[in-house]
Amino acid sequence: MSAEKSEWESSQFRKYDLNLEEIPRLHCDDPRVDELMQKNQPVLITGSNLVKSAVDKWTLDYLEKNLDKSNHTVFVSRNHKFKYFDEKKIYSKTSPKGVEFSPPTKRVEMKVADFAKKLNEWKRGDERLYLQESLNSSMGSTIVEDFLKFNWQFVTEKKNKYHWGELTSNVLFVAMEGNVTPCHYDEQQNLFAQIAGYKRCILFAPDQFECLYPHPVYHPHDRQSMIDFDRPDYTKYPKFKNVKGCETVVGPGDVLYIPIYWWHHVESLMRGGPTITVNFWYKAGPTNLEYPLQDHQKVSIMRNVEKMLLEVLQEPKEVGPLLRTMVLGRYS
Ligand SMILES: CC[C@@H](CC(=O)C(=O)O)C(=O)O
Ligand SMILES: [Zn+2]
């Protein structure tokens, strides 16, 4: 992948054993953008001015001065990975009895000033921080003003053209250089707008499900890959060797379309300073079942089968044996 005007270099990437294609990088007026989005394919869109009002202004200092003085949600990790988990699933009735789940990160509330201070004073071996919070009207009048100046026409045009559901949230992400959000998928359409710094985004299509081994649906790490990209266990996860993916680097002003159910791994480039992103998450649109079904629809079906089996069996340990009895030698 070539650096745009050498703003970054691949030595700032973390090293993984992956062969990756490049995600197309196209100007927003290029008709191929819509050809790809129509097919639920990722594309990096330039020139949209989606978050121009923030690109010109938002730095850590600016956020410190203008984000309101109350607390903000910050995740803390003992390493560079910030693997998401659903707290509600740690204690749910279907979580296996006595199976200890040790959260890989902790969620704290922090003033932006304290967050910025810790980033500026960070040294190797210290805990890492990742501010992640939905933007809302209580974010301070200046931030709200910048937010209202986003190019809403651009995103609304995409929402209407592809019959997406409602905009559910705009999440603000402020990461330390080197932070990684491990490989996972979301059940929402996502316009991922980069404001400051550079992020490498590695994406895999929903049909790579069997190469990426997601945790069971009942698990707190539902939707997250079980594979540690830093040290893949090819014995436990042999199909990871064959995974096919694509990648791009998003920089200020770029918008990456991350289609619903597409796996993505996101890393803030090492030695690249803090990164700032705002995403636009949209609910899925109405599902019209046309055959052959699309790969993301099959993921949705598998999720529903797992949920139904859990509901009726109650005991997660019984799901695997029942599925094996049903499939092995009969459907395989
Ligand atoms: C959750 C954080 C991640 C973004 C992402 O996964 C998304 O927008 O869906 C990132 O940028 O580190
Ligand atoms: Zn995501």
mmCIF file of C-alpha atoms in Angstrom, residues 65-254:
data_model
loop_
_atom_site.group_PDB
_atom_site.id
_atom_site.type_symbol
_atom_site.label_atom_id
_atom_site.label_comp_id
_atom_site.label_asym_id
_atom_site.label_seq_id
_atom_site.Cartn_x
_atom_site.Cartn_y
_atom_site.Cartn_z
ATOM 1 C CA LYS A 65 -10.638 23.091 26.034
ATOM 2 C CA ASN A 66 -14.038 22.553 24.437
ATOM 3 C CA LEU A 67 -15.403 19.172 25.479
ATOM 4 C CA ASP A 68 -17.457 19.872 28.535
ATOM 5 C CA LYS A 69 -15.721 19.584 31.883
ATOM 6 C CA SER A 70 -17.637 16.493 33.028
ATOM 7 C CA ASN A 71 -16.336 12.932 32.931
ATOM 8 C CA HIS A 72 -15.935 10.949 29.730
ATOM 9 C CA THR A 73 -15.746 7.206 29.134
ATOM 10 C CA VAL A 74 -12.185 5.920 28.835
ATOM 11 C CA PHE A 75 -11.095 2.298 28.451
ATOM 12 C CA VAL A 76 -7.858 1.234 30.134
ATOM 13 C CA SER A 77 -5.741 -1.693 28.915
ATOM 14 C CA ARG A 78 -2.574 -3.313 30.239
ATOM 15 C CA ASN A 79 -1.462 -3.868 26.650
ATOM 16 C CA HIS A 80 -2.124 -2.320 23.224
ATOM 17 C CA LYS A 81 -5.361 -4.239 22.613
ATOM 18 C CA PHE A 82 -8.842 -2.956 23.441
ATOM 19 C CA LYS A 83 -11.047 -5.994 22.856
ATOM 20 C CA TYR A 84 -14.682 -5.066 23.318
ATOM 21 C CA PHE A 85 -16.905 -7.058 25.677
ATOM 22 C CA ASP A 86 -20.580 -6.830 26.582
ATOM 23 C CA GLU A 87 -20.822 -6.396 30.357
ATOM 24 C CA LYS A 88 -24.437 -7.549 30.289
ATOM 25 C CA LYS A 89 -23.335 -10.983 29.008
ATOM 26 C CA ILE A 90 -20.869 -11.580 31.829
ATOM 27 C CA TYR A 91 -23.668 -12.234 34.306
ATOM 28 C CA SER A 92 -26.488 -13.277 31.960
ATOM 29 C CA LYS A 93 -28.473 -16.432 32.834
ATOM 30 C CA THR A 94 -26.944 -18.262 29.853
ATOM 31 C CA SER A 95 -23.316 -17.598 30.805
ATOM 32 C CA PRO A 96 -21.738 -20.946 31.736
ATOM 33 C CA LYS A 97 -21.855 -21.604 35.449
ATOM 34 C CA GLY A 98 -18.554 -20.846 37.079
ATOM 35 C CA VAL A 99 -16.770 -19.965 33.843
ATOM 36 C CA GLU A 100 -14.656 -17.022 34.942
ATOM 37 C CA PHE A 101 -14.482 -14.134 32.441
ATOM 38 C CA SER A 102 -11.592 -11.782 33.105
ATOM 39 C CA PRO A 103 -12.272 -8.481 31.325
ATOM 40 C CA PRO A 104 -9.241 -7.448 29.203
ATOM 41 C CA THR A 105 -9.929 -3.754 29.790
ATOM 42 C CA LYS A 106 -11.613 -1.645 32.427
ATOM 43 C CA ARG A 107 -13.969 1.252 31.832
ATOM 44 C CA VAL A 108 -13.346 4.445 33.846
ATOM 45 C CA GLU A 109 -14.781 7.957 33.815
ATOM 46 C CA MET A 110 -12.218 10.694 33.340
ATOM 47 C CA LYS A 111 -11.971 14.420 32.610
ATOM 48 C CA VAL A 112 -10.477 15.119 29.174
ATOM 49 C CA ALA A 113 -7.720 17.134 30.890
ATOM 50 C CA ASP A 114 -6.666 14.063 32.913
ATOM 51 C CA PHE A 115 -6.911 11.878 29.805
ATOM 52 C CA ALA A 116 -4.707 14.308 27.828
ATOM 53 C CA LYS A 117 -2.202 14.547 30.685
ATOM 54 C CA LYS A 118 -1.847 10.760 30.867
ATOM 55 C CA LEU A 119 -1.336 10.569 27.100
ATOM 56 C CA ASN A 120 1.319 13.263 27.176
ATOM 57 C CA GLU A 121 3.162 11.630 30.101
ATOM 58 C CA TRP A 122 2.756 8.032 28.856
ATOM 59 C CA LYS A 123 5.863 5.831 28.830
ATOM 60 C CA ARG A 124 6.461 2.226 27.746
ATOM 61 C CA GLY A 125 4.931 -0.198 30.231
ATOM 62 C CA ASP A 126 2.209 2.204 31.375
ATOM 63 C CA GLU A 127 -1.450 1.305 30.950
ATOM 64 C CA ARG A 128 -2.916 2.479 27.658
ATOM 65 C CA LEU A 129 -6.058 4.620 27.356
ATOM 66 C CA TYR A 130 -8.786 4.868 24.721
ATOM 67 C CA LEU A 131 -11.538 7.507 25.006
ATOM 68 C CA GLN A 132 -14.745 6.224 23.391
ATOM 69 C CA GLU A 133 -18.002 8.071 23.816
ATOM 70 C CA SER A 134 -21.150 8.899 21.881
ATOM 71 C CA LEU A 135 -21.297 12.552 20.846
ATOM 72 C CA ASN A 136 -24.373 14.269 22.244
ATOM 73 C CA SER A 137 -25.779 17.739 22.808
ATOM 74 C CA SER A 138 -24.100 18.047 26.218
ATOM 75 C CA MET A 139 -20.623 18.017 24.642
ATOM 76 C CA GLY A 140 -20.130 21.759 24.986
ATOM 77 C CA SER A 141 -21.467 24.423 22.586
ATOM 78 C CA THR A 142 -18.303 24.693 20.432
ATOM 79 C CA ILE A 143 -18.154 20.947 19.799
ATOM 80 C CA VAL A 144 -21.893 20.888 19.058
ATOM 81 C CA GLU A 145 -21.360 23.783 16.614
ATOM 82 C CA ASP A 146 -18.624 21.801 14.797
ATOM 83 C CA PHE A 147 -20.861 18.710 14.842
ATOM 84 C CA LEU A 148 -23.778 20.593 13.287
ATOM 85 C CA LYS A 149 -21.435 21.728 10.504
ATOM 86 C CA PHE A 150 -20.662 18.131 9.455
ATOM 87 C CA ASN A 151 -21.658 17.425 5.850
ATOM 88 C CA TRP A 152 -24.974 15.814 6.849
ATOM 89 C CA GLN A 153 -26.179 15.936 3.259
ATOM 90 C CA PHE A 154 -23.452 13.441 2.288
ATOM 91 C CA VAL A 155 -24.415 10.814 4.879
ATOM 92 C CA THR A 156 -28.153 11.348 4.479
ATOM 93 C CA GLU A 157 -27.815 10.791 0.738
ATOM 94 C CA LYS A 158 -26.057 7.450 1.406
ATOM 95 C CA LYS A 159 -28.614 6.428 4.054
ATOM 96 C CA ASN A 160 -31.509 7.063 1.674
ATOM 97 C CA LYS A 161 -29.840 5.544 -1.380
ATOM 98 C CA TYR A 162 -29.134 2.233 0.407
ATOM 99 C CA HIS A 163 -32.280 2.234 2.520
ATOM 100 C CA TRP A 164 -30.337 2.075 5.777
ATOM 101 C CA GLY A 165 -32.189 2.376 9.077
ATOM 102 C CA GLU A 166 -31.838 5.269 11.494
ATOM 103 C CA LEU A 167 -28.527 6.841 12.542
ATOM 104 C CA THR A 168 -28.020 5.254 15.977
ATOM 105 C CA SER A 169 -24.905 7.109 17.123
ATOM 106 C CA ASN A 170 -21.805 9.081 16.365
ATOM 107 C CA VAL A 171 -19.058 7.721 18.562
ATOM 108 C CA LEU A 172 -15.962 9.839 19.238
ATOM 109 C CA PHE A 173 -12.757 7.775 19.453
ATOM 110 C CA VAL A 174 -9.563 9.347 20.797
ATOM 111 C CA ALA A 175 -6.766 6.774 20.774
ATOM 112 C CA MET A 176 -3.138 6.719 21.788
ATOM 113 C CA GLU A 177 -0.673 5.930 19.008
ATOM 114 C CA GLY A 178 -0.329 2.139 18.734
ATOM 115 C CA ASN A 179 -3.737 1.290 20.224
ATOM 116 C CA VAL A 180 -5.482 -1.663 18.550
ATOM 117 C CA THR A 181 -9.156 -2.569 18.367
ATOM 118 C CA PRO A 182 -8.997 -6.301 17.600
ATOM 119 C CA CYS A 183 -10.912 -7.963 14.784
ATOM 120 C CA HIS A 184 -14.690 -7.935 15.198
ATOM 121 C CA TYR A 185 -17.860 -7.210 13.284
ATOM 122 C CA ASP A 186 -20.798 -4.930 14.075
ATOM 123 C CA GLU A 187 -24.455 -5.299 13.125
ATOM 124 C CA GLN A 188 -24.638 -1.764 11.778
ATOM 125 C CA GLN A 189 -23.604 0.095 8.634
ATOM 126 C CA ASN A 190 -20.654 2.355 9.426
ATOM 127 C CA LEU A 191 -19.241 5.535 7.863
ATOM 128 C CA PHE A 192 -15.926 5.835 9.689
ATOM 129 C CA ALA A 193 -14.716 9.453 9.476
ATOM 130 C CA GLN A 194 -11.091 10.183 10.356
ATOM 131 C CA ILE A 195 -10.355 13.570 11.896
ATOM 132 C CA ALA A 196 -6.769 13.476 13.152
ATOM 133 C CA GLY A 197 -3.884 11.042 12.827
ATOM 134 C CA TYR A 198 -3.717 7.823 10.813
ATOM 135 C CA LYS A 199 -5.394 4.458 11.397
ATOM 136 C CA ARG A 200 -4.719 1.190 9.566
ATOM 137 C CA CYS A 201 -7.975 -0.653 8.980
ATOM 138 C CA ILE A 202 -7.869 -4.364 8.039
ATOM 139 C CA LEU A 203 -11.211 -5.719 6.822
ATOM 140 C CA PHE A 204 -12.521 -9.204 6.047
ATOM 141 C CA ALA A 205 -15.781 -10.091 4.295
ATOM 142 C CA PRO A 206 -18.549 -11.826 6.271
ATOM 143 C CA ASP A 207 -17.817 -15.066 4.346
ATOM 144 C CA GLN A 208 -14.473 -15.269 6.213
ATOM 145 C CA PHE A 209 -16.492 -16.216 9.336
ATOM 146 C CA GLU A 210 -15.032 -19.738 9.474
ATOM 147 C CA CYS A 211 -11.464 -18.398 9.230
ATOM 148 C CA LEU A 212 -11.950 -15.867 12.038
ATOM 149 C CA TYR A 213 -13.607 -18.048 14.708
ATOM 150 C CA PRO A 214 -15.893 -15.617 16.549
ATOM 151 C CA HIS A 215 -16.670 -16.255 20.218
ATOM 152 C CA PRO A 216 -20.076 -17.902 20.827
ATOM 153 C CA VAL A 217 -23.024 -15.493 20.742
ATOM 154 C CA TYR A 218 -23.660 -15.892 24.508
ATOM 155 C CA HIS A 219 -20.040 -14.915 25.320
ATOM 156 C CA PRO A 220 -19.185 -11.373 26.509
ATOM 157 C CA HIS A 221 -16.834 -11.242 23.469
ATOM 158 C CA ASP A 222 -19.753 -11.970 21.078
ATOM 159 C CA ARG A 223 -18.892 -10.665 17.587
ATOM 160 C CA GLN A 224 -15.147 -10.601 18.374
ATOM 161 C CA SER A 225 -12.644 -12.993 16.744
ATOM 162 C CA MET A 226 -11.013 -15.480 19.151
ATOM 163 C CA ILE A 227 -7.733 -15.129 17.267
ATOM 164 C CA ASP A 228 -4.890 -13.082 18.714
ATOM 165 C CA PHE A 229 -3.406 -11.544 15.565
ATOM 166 C CA ASP A 230 -0.115 -10.968 17.407
ATOM 167 C CA ARG A 231 0.279 -14.678 18.215
ATOM 168 C CA PRO A 232 -2.216 -16.732 16.140
ATOM 169 C CA ASP A 233 -2.754 -20.315 17.392
ATOM 170 C CA TYR A 234 -2.874 -22.173 14.063
ATOM 171 C CA THR A 235 -3.471 -25.466 15.874
ATOM 172 C CA LYS A 236 -6.697 -24.243 17.446
ATOM 173 C CA TYR A 237 -7.627 -22.019 14.483
ATOM 174 C CA PRO A 238 -6.149 -23.693 11.372
ATOM 175 C CA LYS A 239 -8.378 -21.909 8.856
ATOM 176 C CA PHE A 240 -6.964 -18.515 9.874
ATOM 177 C CA LYS A 241 -4.011 -19.423 7.635
ATOM 178 C CA ASN A 242 -6.310 -19.083 4.604
ATOM 179 C CA VAL A 243 -8.077 -15.878 5.579
ATOM 180 C CA LYS A 244 -8.536 -13.315 2.781
ATOM 181 C CA GLY A 245 -8.662 -9.643 3.691
ATOM 182 C CA CYS A 246 -8.062 -6.092 2.564
ATOM 183 C CA GLU A 247 -6.656 -2.992 4.184
ATOM 184 C CA THR A 248 -6.293 0.765 3.951
ATOM 185 C CA VAL A 249 -4.925 3.648 6.001
ATOM 186 C CA VAL A 250 -7.422 6.382 6.836
ATOM 187 C CA GLY A 251 -6.098 9.911 7.348
ATOM 188 C CA PRO A 252 -7.698 13.265 8.183
ATOM 189 C CA GLY A 253 -10.756 13.867 5.979
ATOM 190 C CA ASP A 254 -10.995 10.256 4.763
#
